[in-house]
mmCIF file of C-alpha atoms in Angstrom:
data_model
loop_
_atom_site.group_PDB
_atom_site.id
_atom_site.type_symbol
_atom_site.label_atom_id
_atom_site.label_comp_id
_atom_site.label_asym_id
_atom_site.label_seq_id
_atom_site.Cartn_x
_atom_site.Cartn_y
_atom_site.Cartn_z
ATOM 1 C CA UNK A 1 21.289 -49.372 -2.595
ATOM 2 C CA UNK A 2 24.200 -48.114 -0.128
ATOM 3 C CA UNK A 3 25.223 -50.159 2.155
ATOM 4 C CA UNK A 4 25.915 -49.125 5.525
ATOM 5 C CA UNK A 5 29.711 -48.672 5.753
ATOM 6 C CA UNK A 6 31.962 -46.552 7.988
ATOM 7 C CA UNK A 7 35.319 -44.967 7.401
ATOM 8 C CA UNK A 8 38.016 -45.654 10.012
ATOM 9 C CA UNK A 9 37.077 -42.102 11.398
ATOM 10 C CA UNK A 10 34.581 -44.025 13.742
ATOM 11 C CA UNK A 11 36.801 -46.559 14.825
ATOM 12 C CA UNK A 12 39.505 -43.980 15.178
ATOM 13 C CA UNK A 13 37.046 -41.740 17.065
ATOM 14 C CA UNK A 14 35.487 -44.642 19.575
ATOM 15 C CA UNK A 15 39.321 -46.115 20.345
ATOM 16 C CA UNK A 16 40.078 -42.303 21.367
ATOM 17 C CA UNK A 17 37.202 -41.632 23.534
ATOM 18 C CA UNK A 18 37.750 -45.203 25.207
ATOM 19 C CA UNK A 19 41.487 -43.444 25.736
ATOM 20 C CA UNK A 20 39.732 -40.065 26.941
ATOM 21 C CA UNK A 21 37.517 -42.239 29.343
ATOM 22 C CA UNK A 22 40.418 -44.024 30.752
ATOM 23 C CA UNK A 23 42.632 -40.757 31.397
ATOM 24 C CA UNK A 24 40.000 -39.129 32.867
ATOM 25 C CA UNK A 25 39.638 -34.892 33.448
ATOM 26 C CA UNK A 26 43.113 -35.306 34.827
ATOM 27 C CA UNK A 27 44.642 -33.188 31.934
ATOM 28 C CA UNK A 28 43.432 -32.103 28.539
ATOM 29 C CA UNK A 29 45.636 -34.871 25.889
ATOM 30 C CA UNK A 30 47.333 -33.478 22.647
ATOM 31 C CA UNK A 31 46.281 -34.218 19.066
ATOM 32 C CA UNK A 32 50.038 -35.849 18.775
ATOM 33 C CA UNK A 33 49.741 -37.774 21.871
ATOM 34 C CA UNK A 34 46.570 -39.649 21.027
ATOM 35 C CA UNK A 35 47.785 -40.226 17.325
ATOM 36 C CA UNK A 36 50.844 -41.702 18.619
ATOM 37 C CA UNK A 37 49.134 -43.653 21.153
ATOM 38 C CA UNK A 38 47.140 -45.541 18.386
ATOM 39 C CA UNK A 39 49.863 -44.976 15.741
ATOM 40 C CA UNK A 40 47.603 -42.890 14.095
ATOM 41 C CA UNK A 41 48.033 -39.630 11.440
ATOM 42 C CA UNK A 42 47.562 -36.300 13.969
ATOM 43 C CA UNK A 43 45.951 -34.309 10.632
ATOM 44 C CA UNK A 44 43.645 -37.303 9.655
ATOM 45 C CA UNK A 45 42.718 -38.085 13.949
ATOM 46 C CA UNK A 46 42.643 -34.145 14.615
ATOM 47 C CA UNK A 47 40.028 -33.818 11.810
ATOM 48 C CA UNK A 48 37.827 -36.702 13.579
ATOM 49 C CA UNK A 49 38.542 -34.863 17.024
ATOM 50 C CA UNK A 50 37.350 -31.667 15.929
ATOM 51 C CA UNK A 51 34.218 -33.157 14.392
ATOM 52 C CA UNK A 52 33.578 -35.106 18.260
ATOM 53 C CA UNK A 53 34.305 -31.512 19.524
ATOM 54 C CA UNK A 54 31.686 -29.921 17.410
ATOM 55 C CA UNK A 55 29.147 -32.398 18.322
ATOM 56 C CA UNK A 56 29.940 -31.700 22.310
ATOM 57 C CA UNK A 57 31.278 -35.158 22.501
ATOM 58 C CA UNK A 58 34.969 -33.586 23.404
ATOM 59 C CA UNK A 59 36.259 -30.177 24.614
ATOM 60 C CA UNK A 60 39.429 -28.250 22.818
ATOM 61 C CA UNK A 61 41.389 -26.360 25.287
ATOM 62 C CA UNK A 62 43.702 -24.262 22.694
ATOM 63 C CA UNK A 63 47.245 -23.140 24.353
ATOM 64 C CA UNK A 64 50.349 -24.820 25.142
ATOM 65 C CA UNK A 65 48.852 -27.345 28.056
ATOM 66 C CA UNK A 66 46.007 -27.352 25.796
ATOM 67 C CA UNK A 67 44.685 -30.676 23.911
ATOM 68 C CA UNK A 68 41.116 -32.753 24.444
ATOM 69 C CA UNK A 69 39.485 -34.470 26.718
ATOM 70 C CA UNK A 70 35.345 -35.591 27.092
ATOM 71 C CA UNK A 71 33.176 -32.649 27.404
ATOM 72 C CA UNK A 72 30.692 -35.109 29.374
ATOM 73 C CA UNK A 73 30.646 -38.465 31.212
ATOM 74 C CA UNK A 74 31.308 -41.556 29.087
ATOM 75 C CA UNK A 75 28.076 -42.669 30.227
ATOM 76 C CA UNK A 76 26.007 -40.265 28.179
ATOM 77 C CA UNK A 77 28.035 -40.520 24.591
ATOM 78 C CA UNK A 78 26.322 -43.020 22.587
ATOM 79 C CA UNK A 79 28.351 -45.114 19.935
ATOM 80 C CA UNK A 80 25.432 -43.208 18.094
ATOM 81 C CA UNK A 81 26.395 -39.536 18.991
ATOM 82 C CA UNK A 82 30.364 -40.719 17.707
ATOM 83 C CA UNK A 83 28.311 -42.075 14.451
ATOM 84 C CA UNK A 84 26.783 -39.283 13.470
ATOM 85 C CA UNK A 85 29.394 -36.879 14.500
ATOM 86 C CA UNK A 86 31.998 -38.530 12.239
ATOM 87 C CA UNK A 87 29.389 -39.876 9.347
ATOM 88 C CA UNK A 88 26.732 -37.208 9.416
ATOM 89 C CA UNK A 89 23.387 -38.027 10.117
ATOM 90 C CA UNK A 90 22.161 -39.159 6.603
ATOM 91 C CA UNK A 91 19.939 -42.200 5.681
ATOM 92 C CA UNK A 92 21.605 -44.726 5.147
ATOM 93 C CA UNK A 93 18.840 -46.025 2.483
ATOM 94 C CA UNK A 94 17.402 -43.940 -0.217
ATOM 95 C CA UNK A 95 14.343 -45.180 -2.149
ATOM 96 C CA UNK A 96 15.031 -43.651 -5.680
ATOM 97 C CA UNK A 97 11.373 -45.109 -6.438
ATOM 98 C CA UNK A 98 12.655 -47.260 -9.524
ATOM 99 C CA UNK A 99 9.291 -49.820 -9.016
ATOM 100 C CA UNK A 100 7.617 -46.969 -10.958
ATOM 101 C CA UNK A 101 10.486 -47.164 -13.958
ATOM 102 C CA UNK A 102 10.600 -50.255 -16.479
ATOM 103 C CA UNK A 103 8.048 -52.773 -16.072
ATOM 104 C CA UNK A 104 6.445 -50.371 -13.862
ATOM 105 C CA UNK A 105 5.922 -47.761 -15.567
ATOM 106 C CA UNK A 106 2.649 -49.291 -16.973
ATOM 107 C CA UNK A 107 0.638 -49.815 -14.089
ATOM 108 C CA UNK A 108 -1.858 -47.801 -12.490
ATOM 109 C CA UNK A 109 -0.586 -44.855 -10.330
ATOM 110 C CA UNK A 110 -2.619 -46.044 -7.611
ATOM 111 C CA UNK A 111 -0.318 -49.304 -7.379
ATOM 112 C CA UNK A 112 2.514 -46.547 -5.967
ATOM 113 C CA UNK A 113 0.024 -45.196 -3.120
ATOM 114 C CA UNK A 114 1.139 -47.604 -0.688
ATOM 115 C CA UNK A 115 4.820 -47.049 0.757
ATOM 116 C CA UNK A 116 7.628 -49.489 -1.191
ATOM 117 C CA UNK A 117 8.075 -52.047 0.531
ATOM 118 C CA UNK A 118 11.373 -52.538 -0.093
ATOM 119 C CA UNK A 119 12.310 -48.645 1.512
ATOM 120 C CA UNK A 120 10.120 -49.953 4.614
ATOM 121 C CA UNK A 121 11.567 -52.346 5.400
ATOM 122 C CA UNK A 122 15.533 -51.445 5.207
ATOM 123 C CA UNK A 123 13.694 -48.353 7.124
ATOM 124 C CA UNK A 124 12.819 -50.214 9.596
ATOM 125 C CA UNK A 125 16.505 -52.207 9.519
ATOM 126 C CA UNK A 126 18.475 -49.316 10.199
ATOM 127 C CA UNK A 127 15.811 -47.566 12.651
ATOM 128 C CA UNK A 128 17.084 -50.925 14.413
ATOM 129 C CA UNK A 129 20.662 -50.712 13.704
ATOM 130 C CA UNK A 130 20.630 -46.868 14.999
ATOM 131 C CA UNK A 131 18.515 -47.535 18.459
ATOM 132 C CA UNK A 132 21.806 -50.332 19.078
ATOM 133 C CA UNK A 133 23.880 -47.833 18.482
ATOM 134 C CA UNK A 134 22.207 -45.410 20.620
ATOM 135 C CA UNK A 135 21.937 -47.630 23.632
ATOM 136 C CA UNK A 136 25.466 -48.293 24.181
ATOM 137 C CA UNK A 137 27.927 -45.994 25.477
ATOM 138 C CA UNK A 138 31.340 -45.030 25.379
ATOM 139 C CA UNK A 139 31.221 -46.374 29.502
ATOM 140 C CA UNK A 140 29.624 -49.994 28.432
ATOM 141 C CA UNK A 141 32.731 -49.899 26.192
ATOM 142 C CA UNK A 142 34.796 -49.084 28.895
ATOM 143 C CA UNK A 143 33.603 -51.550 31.065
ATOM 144 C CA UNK A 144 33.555 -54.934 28.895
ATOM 145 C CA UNK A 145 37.372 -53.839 27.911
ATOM 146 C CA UNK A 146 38.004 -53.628 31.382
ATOM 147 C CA UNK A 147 36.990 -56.967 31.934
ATOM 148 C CA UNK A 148 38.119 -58.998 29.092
ATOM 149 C CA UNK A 149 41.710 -56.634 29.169
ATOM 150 C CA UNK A 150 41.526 -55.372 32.276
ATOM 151 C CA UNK A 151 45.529 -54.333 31.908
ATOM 152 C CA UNK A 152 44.479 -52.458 28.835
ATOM 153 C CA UNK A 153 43.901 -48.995 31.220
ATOM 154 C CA UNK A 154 46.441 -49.849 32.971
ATOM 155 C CA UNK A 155 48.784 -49.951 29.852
ATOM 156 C CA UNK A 156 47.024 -46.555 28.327
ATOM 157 C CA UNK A 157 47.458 -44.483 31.721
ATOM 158 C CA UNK A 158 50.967 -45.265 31.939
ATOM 159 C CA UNK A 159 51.729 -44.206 28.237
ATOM 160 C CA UNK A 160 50.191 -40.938 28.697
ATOM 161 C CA UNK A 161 52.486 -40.281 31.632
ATOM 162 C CA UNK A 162 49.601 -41.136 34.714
#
């Protein structure tokens, strides 16, 4: 069994669009800016940035006053969207079948008709897990941080110079 794990990427990814939210579509924000801004590596965050980017999550303007910056409203990016834009979109779970190996490898084949039960039900876990995910947004983010630190925007907006 695999257990449902994330890399930092996500993290990384979902404190950078909360940054992105915060700034606003005042001006597209560097690679090295946001990277320093969470003490982050720029290769490492720009590889997570261009896999938000390739999902529609951010926009790349290329050029000197280029950088990133949300390619839609905070409102409609799921933690969800960041998920499987970092993590791919793969199962999570994947029956391999082994109740028809060992000891069951003797019984009848019409014992395997039925679905395992096993694969149904950590399905039906991370069907769960995925529709959480999916119904919070980068905004709801936004807006408990912004009540239990409300100076944290504050803090951010001055650091990137607004």
């Amino acid at each position: 069994m695999t257990a449902v794990r994330m890399g930092q990427g996500v993290e990384w990814a979902l404190h950078v669009l909360l940054t992105l939210a915060w700034l606003g579509d005042d001006e597209p924000v560097t690679v090295a800016k946001l990277a320093a801004g969470h003490d982050l590596p720029s290769a490492y965050l720009n590889k997570q940035l261009q896999a938000l980017a390739r999902a529609g999550i951010v926009e790349s303007t290329p050029g000197a006053r280029g950088g990133f910056r949300l390619s839609r409203p905070a409102s409609s990016i799921t933690l969800m969207d960041v998920v499987a834009a970092i993590e791919g979109t793969q199962d999570a779970f994947r029956c391999t079948e082994i109740r028809q190996q060992g000891v069951g490898a003797d019984l009848p084949r019409r014992t395997f008709d039925a679905p395992c039960a096993i694969s149904a039900s950590m399905r039906r876990a991370e069907l769960a897990w995925r529709r959480e995910l999916a119904s919070q947004t980068i905004a709801d983010i936004r807006a408990e941080v912004d009540v239990y630190s409300p100076e944290a925007k504050r803090v951010t907006r001055r650091a990137y110079g607004l």
